[in-house]
DNA sequence: GTTTTTGCAAATGATTTGCATGGAT
DNA sequence: ATCCATGCAAATCATTTGCAAAAAC
């Protein structure tokens, strides 16, 4: 069962396994980089009675628990993906908005040198590359 | 004159030098990482007749021209700073929201390996570190 | 004088809040 | 049976849009 991982993931964290939560996670497995609005639309295809606010709850709660990953490009609503245990990051085309997963160029998650960490314990490092994608360059859209 | 740089900066780009634009730039020189709302409040201390919408225009236009830099932490409105020609990045405390400038750990701006650039030409790489700052750790706020 | 930028008003978009009901354990 | 999560409604926050008037070149 594909849900198994997510169910145990939540149970292990003391979260209750609900249809809404599973539905949100399935959508994000299929469509990473989705906005809350997109998730709601997709969830409603199968479960029309899941409320918008509940989806927001789920997105917030699961992000806080580390099951989801959230990032917020400029001029965009927050985007979500099911958190995977690599250190991939994102490249966004500032012209058409398309987003690609990219591997971290340095081979490991960026980190701070102790001399420059300002006393902070870093938990997440998100890299957002912004540029122009091949299609936009060719079509002169930029 | 401290404004000189900004004025010539704008003139060189064919942008008109207005009091509103200069005021926004001065605020961001003093208070980097400010939100639009903060900028409006600060600008209004001296120039109460500058409209909110105009500040948004300025922030958008100057960011587009590369004079300002915008980044958008989760759960935060967009933040702005006058763009400086280094590759510093940002560390945000997920508990109290404080933001520190940090130097890029690898010594240069992150870049993509050609084999992994998806055909995109990268113009900006923003790194956002998220963690818990020393104060929050000590006070147990997290 | 011409074009860009501003100011005003209104609308839209994204997200959060509070409280009673329903559902998972 | 208990407590967590949901649904509903309303509110709030951030930002954009359109057009006439003012300002910079």
Short mmCIF file of C-alpha atoms (C1' of nucleotides) in Angstrom, two decimals:
data_model
loop_
_atom_site.label_atom_id
_atom_site.label_comp_id
_atom_site.label_asym_id
_atom_site.label_seq_id
_atom_site.Cartn_x
_atom_site.Cartn_y
_atom_site.Cartn_z
CA UNK A 1 0.00 0.00 0.00
CA UNK A 2 1.35 3.33 -0.96
CA UNK A 3 -0.14 5.03 2.08
CA UNK A 4 1.70 2.85 4.50
CA UNK A 5 4.77 5.03 4.72
CA UNK A 6 2.79 8.18 5.32
CA UNK A 7 0.50 6.56 7.85
CA UNK A 8 3.31 5.18 9.93
CA UNK A 9 5.19 8.42 9.48
CA UNK A 10 2.33 10.28 11.09
CA UNK A 11 1.60 7.69 13.72
CA UNK A 12 5.22 7.72 14.78
CA UNK A 13 4.90 11.43 15.40
CA UNK A 14 1.73 11.03 17.41
CA UNK A 15 -0.42 12.51 14.68
CA UNK A 16 -3.75 10.98 13.82
CA UNK A 17 -4.14 9.42 10.43
CA UNK A 18 -7.07 11.03 8.67
CA UNK A 19 -8.37 10.84 5.14
CA UNK A 20 -7.67 14.50 4.60
CA UNK A 21 -4.05 14.18 5.62
CA UNK A 22 -3.52 11.10 3.49
CA UNK A 23 -5.19 12.79 0.53
CA UNK A 24 -2.92 15.82 0.81
CA UNK A 25 0.16 13.65 0.99
CA UNK A 26 -0.88 11.61 -2.04
CA UNK A 27 -1.44 14.74 -4.08
CA UNK A 28 1.99 16.04 -3.18
CA UNK A 29 3.58 12.70 -3.99
CA UNK A 30 2.12 13.04 -7.48
CA UNK A 31 2.46 16.77 -7.92
CA UNK A 32 5.39 18.17 -6.01
CA UNK A 33 5.75 21.97 -5.87
CA UNK A 34 2.01 22.38 -5.51
CA UNK A 35 0.35 25.39 -3.93
CA UNK A 36 -2.37 25.09 -1.31
CA UNK A 37 -4.90 25.97 -3.98
CA UNK A 38 -3.67 23.21 -6.28
CA UNK A 39 -3.75 20.71 -3.46
CA UNK A 40 -7.31 21.67 -2.61
CA UNK A 41 -8.41 21.25 -6.22
CA UNK A 42 -6.77 17.87 -6.55
CA UNK A 43 -8.06 16.62 -3.22
CA UNK A 44 -11.57 17.73 -4.16
CA UNK A 45 -11.55 15.47 -7.21
CA UNK A 46 -11.81 12.52 -4.87
CA UNK A 47 -12.99 14.06 -1.61
CA UNK A 48 -15.10 17.15 -2.31
CA UNK A 49 -16.00 17.57 1.34
CA UNK A 50 -12.51 18.33 2.59
CA UNK A 51 -12.46 22.00 3.48
CA UNK A 52 -9.93 24.53 2.29
CA UNK A 53 -9.07 25.46 5.84
CA UNK A 54 -8.42 21.87 6.68
CA UNK A 55 -5.95 21.59 3.82
CA UNK A 56 -4.17 24.64 5.18
CA UNK A 57 -4.11 23.01 8.60
CA UNK A 58 -2.65 19.85 7.19
CA UNK A 59 -0.02 21.70 5.17
CA UNK A 60 1.03 23.71 8.19
CA UNK A 61 1.01 20.85 10.65
CA UNK A 62 2.85 18.39 8.46
CA UNK A 63 5.41 21.00 7.45
CA UNK A 64 6.02 21.74 11.10
CA UNK A 65 6.55 18.05 11.75
CA UNK A 66 9.00 17.74 8.89
CA UNK A 67 6.83 15.47 6.76
CA UNK A 68 6.35 18.21 4.20
CA UNK A 69 8.73 20.80 2.91
CA UNK A 70 7.59 24.33 2.15
CA UNK A 71 9.28 26.99 0.10
CA UNK A 72 8.07 30.34 -1.05
CA UNK A 73 9.33 31.83 -4.29
CA UNK A 74 8.79 35.56 -4.76
CA UNK A 75 5.38 36.41 -6.26
CA UNK A 76 4.17 32.94 -5.50
CA UNK A 77 2.03 31.36 -2.84
CA UNK A 78 3.83 28.86 -0.66
CA UNK A 79 4.65 25.62 -2.45
CA UNK A 80 4.85 22.18 -0.87
CA UNK A 81 6.40 18.81 -1.57
CA UNK A 82 6.65 15.60 0.36
CA UNK A 83 9.96 15.80 2.12
CA UNK A 84 12.55 13.43 0.84
CA UNK A 85 15.77 12.77 2.55
CA UNK A 86 18.12 14.27 0.01
CA UNK A 87 19.34 17.78 -0.31
CA UNK A 88 17.77 18.75 -3.57
CA UNK A 89 16.90 22.36 -4.18
CA UNK A 90 14.90 24.40 -6.65
CA UNK A 91 15.44 26.42 -9.77
CA UNK A 92 12.62 28.70 -10.84
CA UNK A 93 12.25 30.49 -14.15
CA UNK A 94 11.44 34.11 -13.43
CA UNK A 95 9.69 34.37 -16.76
CA UNK A 96 7.31 31.42 -16.90
CA UNK A 97 7.49 30.21 -13.30
CA UNK A 98 8.43 26.63 -14.06
CA UNK A 99 10.30 24.91 -11.27
CA UNK A 100 12.93 22.21 -11.56
CA UNK A 101 14.52 20.12 -8.87
CA UNK A 102 18.28 20.46 -8.85
CA UNK A 103 20.95 18.76 -6.87
CA UNK A 104 23.06 20.78 -4.55
CA UNK A 105 26.19 21.80 -6.43
CA UNK A 106 28.47 21.31 -3.46
CA UNK A 107 27.39 17.73 -2.91
CA UNK A 108 25.93 18.27 0.54
CA UNK A 109 23.42 20.59 2.11
CA UNK A 110 24.79 24.08 2.57
CA UNK A 111 25.91 24.71 6.08
CA UNK A 112 27.29 27.60 8.07
CA UNK A 113 30.79 27.84 9.36
CA UNK A 114 30.72 27.97 13.15
CA UNK A 115 32.41 31.36 13.07
CA UNK A 116 29.51 32.74 11.09
CA UNK A 117 26.51 30.97 12.54
CA UNK A 118 25.44 33.83 14.85
CA UNK A 119 24.72 31.23 17.51
CA UNK A 120 22.00 29.69 15.41
CA UNK A 121 21.41 25.98 15.07
CA UNK A 122 20.48 25.47 11.44
CA UNK A 123 17.84 22.88 10.66
CA UNK A 124 17.01 23.56 7.03
CA UNK A 125 18.91 25.17 4.20
CA UNK A 126 16.86 26.01 1.15
CA UNK A 127 18.49 27.21 -2.02
CA UNK A 128 16.40 28.95 -4.63
CA UNK A 129 18.01 29.55 -7.98
CA UNK A 130 16.32 32.11 -10.17
CA UNK A 131 16.93 32.46 -13.87
CA UNK A 132 15.53 31.98 -17.35
CA UNK A 133 14.67 28.56 -18.65
CA UNK A 134 15.59 27.28 -22.08
CA UNK A 135 12.10 27.60 -23.53
CA UNK A 136 11.72 31.22 -22.45
CA UNK A 137 15.16 32.04 -23.77
CA UNK A 138 14.37 30.54 -27.17
CA UNK A 139 10.97 32.17 -27.44
CA UNK A 140 12.36 35.49 -26.27
CA UNK A 141 9.71 35.66 -23.56
CA UNK A 142 12.26 37.17 -21.23
CA UNK B 1 26.02 62.92 -0.51
CA UNK B 2 24.73 59.56 0.42
CA UNK B 3 22.04 59.65 -2.22
CA UNK B 4 24.46 60.16 -5.05
CA UNK B 5 25.06 56.46 -5.63
CA UNK B 6 21.38 55.65 -5.76
CA UNK B 7 20.57 58.56 -8.03
CA UNK B 8 23.22 57.71 -10.55
CA UNK B 9 22.34 54.06 -10.20
CA UNK B 10 18.81 54.83 -11.30
CA UNK B 11 19.75 57.34 -13.96
CA UNK B 12 22.13 54.85 -15.49
CA UNK B 13 19.23 52.46 -15.86
CA UNK B 14 17.02 55.09 -17.43
CA UNK B 15 14.83 55.35 -14.35
CA UNK B 16 13.66 58.73 -13.14
CA UNK B 17 14.94 59.89 -9.79
CA UNK B 18 12.00 60.68 -7.55
CA UNK B 19 11.72 61.51 -3.90
CA UNK B 20 9.72 58.40 -3.25
CA UNK B 21 12.36 56.16 -4.78
CA UNK B 22 15.16 57.84 -2.91
CA UNK B 23 13.21 57.62 0.33
CA UNK B 24 12.65 53.88 -0.11
CA UNK B 25 16.31 53.31 -0.83
CA UNK B 26 17.40 55.32 2.20
CA UNK B 27 15.11 53.33 4.47
CA UNK B 28 16.49 50.07 3.15
CA UNK B 29 20.05 51.29 3.57
CA UNK B 30 19.24 51.85 7.23
CA UNK B 31 16.95 48.91 7.80
CA UNK B 32 17.77 45.98 5.59
CA UNK B 33 15.34 43.03 5.59
CA UNK B 34 12.37 45.37 5.78
CA UNK B 35 8.90 44.48 4.60
CA UNK B 36 6.85 46.77 2.40
CA UNK B 37 4.82 47.74 5.42
CA UNK B 38 7.91 48.70 7.38
CA UNK B 39 9.22 50.72 4.48
CA UNK B 40 5.94 52.57 4.19
CA UNK B 41 5.94 53.41 7.89
CA UNK B 42 9.52 54.66 7.83
CA UNK B 43 9.03 56.67 4.65
CA UNK B 44 5.93 58.27 6.11
CA UNK B 45 7.93 59.66 9.02
CA UNK B 46 9.49 62.09 6.59
CA UNK B 47 7.14 62.03 3.62
CA UNK B 48 3.61 61.23 4.76
CA UNK B 49 2.16 61.80 1.31
CA UNK B 50 3.92 58.91 -0.37
CA UNK B 51 1.27 56.32 -1.06
CA UNK B 52 1.44 52.69 -0.14
CA UNK B 53 0.90 51.63 -3.72
CA UNK B 54 3.77 53.80 -4.81
CA UNK B 55 6.08 52.08 -2.37
CA UNK B 56 5.01 48.75 -3.80
CA UNK B 57 5.73 50.08 -7.28
CA UNK B 58 9.16 51.23 -6.25
CA UNK B 59 9.98 47.97 -4.53
CA UNK B 60 8.90 45.97 -7.57
CA UNK B 61 10.56 48.18 -10.15
CA UNK B 62 13.86 48.50 -8.35
CA UNK B 63 13.98 44.81 -7.59
CA UNK B 64 13.38 44.07 -11.24
CA UNK B 65 16.25 46.37 -12.15
CA UNK B 66 18.56 44.71 -9.69
CA UNK B 67 18.92 47.70 -7.39
CA UNK B 68 17.02 45.93 -4.65
CA UNK B 69 17.05 42.35 -3.57
CA UNK B 70 13.90 40.59 -2.49
CA UNK B 71 13.51 37.37 -0.56
CA UNK B 72 10.47 35.74 0.92
CA UNK B 73 10.73 33.61 4.03
CA UNK B 74 7.81 31.31 4.76
CA UNK B 75 5.04 32.99 6.79
CA UNK B 76 6.51 36.37 6.02
CA UNK B 77 5.73 39.15 3.62
CA UNK B 78 8.45 39.79 1.07
CA UNK B 79 11.55 41.42 2.55
CA UNK B 80 13.87 43.82 0.80
CA UNK B 81 17.42 45.10 1.09
CA UNK B 82 19.57 47.32 -1.03
CA UNK B 83 21.51 44.98 -3.19
CA UNK B 84 25.15 44.77 -2.39
CA UNK B 85 27.63 43.11 -4.62
CA UNK B 86 28.60 40.25 -2.36
CA UNK B 87 27.02 36.87 -2.05
CA UNK B 88 25.71 37.06 1.44
CA UNK B 89 22.65 35.05 2.36
CA UNK B 90 20.18 34.86 5.20
CA UNK B 91 19.55 32.84 8.31
CA UNK B 92 16.12 33.12 9.87
CA UNK B 93 15.07 31.93 13.30
CA UNK B 94 11.89 29.94 12.90
CA UNK B 95 10.92 30.78 16.46
CA UNK B 96 11.32 34.54 16.74
CA UNK B 97 11.80 35.48 13.11
CA UNK B 98 15.07 37.33 13.53
CA UNK B 99 17.19 37.42 10.43
CA UNK B 100 20.97 37.50 10.20
CA UNK B 101 23.19 38.02 7.22
CA UNK B 102 25.57 35.16 6.69
CA UNK B 103 28.38 34.64 4.26
CA UNK B 104 28.12 31.86 1.79
CA UNK B 105 29.87 28.86 3.26
CA UNK B 106 31.44 27.76 0.01
CA UNK B 107 33.07 31.12 -0.63
CA UNK B 108 31.18 31.94 -3.78
CA UNK B 109 27.58 32.12 -4.84
CA UNK B 110 26.05 28.69 -5.26
CA UNK B 111 25.92 27.66 -8.87
CA UNK B 112 24.62 24.76 -10.86
CA UNK B 113 26.73 22.22 -12.62
CA UNK B 114 26.06 22.37 -16.36
CA UNK B 115 24.90 18.75 -16.28
CA UNK B 116 22.17 19.71 -13.85
CA UNK B 117 21.06 23.14 -14.99
CA UNK B 118 18.02 21.94 -16.96
CA UNK B 119 18.94 24.43 -19.67
CA UNK B 120 18.37 27.34 -17.32
CA UNK B 121 20.61 30.38 -17.12
CA UNK B 122 20.80 31.21 -13.43
CA UNK B 123 20.87 34.85 -12.43
CA UNK B 124 20.31 34.74 -8.70
CA UNK B 125 20.93 32.12 -6.06
CA UNK B 126 19.34 32.77 -2.71
CA UNK B 127 20.08 30.61 0.27
CA UNK B 128 17.76 30.67 3.23
CA UNK B 129 18.94 28.93 6.37
CA UNK B 130 16.26 28.14 8.90
CA UNK B 131 16.94 27.26 12.49
CA UNK B 132 16.77 28.38 16.09
CA UNK B 133 18.73 31.34 17.30
CA UNK B 134 20.74 31.41 20.49
CA UNK B 135 18.25 33.53 22.43
CA UNK B 136 15.33 31.27 21.63
CA UNK B 137 17.34 28.21 22.49
CA UNK B 138 18.30 29.63 25.86
CA UNK B 139 14.83 30.82 26.71
CA UNK B 140 13.33 27.56 25.54
CA UNK B 141 10.97 29.45 23.24
CA UNK B 142 11.34 26.73 20.66
"C1'" DG C 1 6.21 68.66 -24.24
"C1'" DT C 2 6.37 63.95 -23.61
"C1'" DT C 3 6.65 60.00 -20.95
"C1'" DT C 4 7.14 58.07 -16.60
"C1'" DT C 5 5.70 57.85 -11.99
"C1'" DT C 6 2.44 58.84 -8.51
"C1'" DG C 7 -1.94 58.89 -5.82
"C1'" DC C 8 -6.36 57.25 -5.07
"C1'" DA C 9 -9.83 53.69 -4.84
"C1'" DA C 10 -11.16 49.29 -5.33
"C1'" DA C 11 -10.42 44.47 -6.00
"C1'" DT C 12 -8.07 40.22 -5.60
"C1'" DG C 13 -5.30 36.65 -3.63
"C1'" DA C 14 -3.46 33.99 0.17
"C1'" DT C 15 -3.84 32.63 4.61
"C1'" DT C 16 -5.42 32.61 9.47
"C1'" DT C 17 -8.77 32.60 13.40
"C1'" DG C 18 -12.52 30.84 16.57
"C1'" DC C 19 -15.79 27.71 17.83
"C1'" DA C 20 -18.96 23.76 17.59
"C1'" DT C 21 -19.20 19.05 15.43
"C1'" DG C 22 -17.29 14.79 13.94
"C1'" DG C 23 -13.72 11.24 13.79
"C1'" DA C 24 -9.46 8.67 15.26
"C1'" DT C 25 -7.41 6.33 18.95
"C1'" DA D 1 -14.52 8.07 26.25
"C1'" DT D 2 -11.17 11.29 25.18
"C1'" DC D 3 -8.87 14.43 22.66
"C1'" DC D 4 -7.48 15.77 18.18
"C1'" DA D 5 -8.80 17.29 13.68
"C1'" DT D 6 -12.31 19.06 10.73
"C1'" DG D 7 -15.83 22.16 8.74
"C1'" DC D 8 -17.91 26.45 8.47
"C1'" DA D 9 -17.89 31.43 8.48
"C1'" DA D 10 -15.69 35.49 8.91
"C1'" DA D 11 -11.73 38.29 9.20
"C1'" DT D 12 -7.13 39.72 8.24
"C1'" DC D 13 -2.99 40.45 5.85
"C1'" DA D 14 -0.27 41.23 1.56
"C1'" DT D 15 -0.35 42.76 -2.83
"C1'" DT D 16 -2.06 44.12 -7.44
"C1'" DT D 17 -4.89 46.70 -10.89
"C1'" DG D 18 -6.74 50.77 -13.52
"C1'" DC D 19 -7.01 55.43 -14.46
"C1'" DA D 20 -6.50 60.48 -14.03
"C1'" DA D 21 -3.23 63.98 -12.21
"C1'" DA D 22 1.52 65.42 -11.18
"C1'" DA D 23 6.39 65.34 -11.74
"C1'" DA D 24 10.89 64.34 -14.09
"C1'" DC D 25 13.34 64.49 -18.19
#
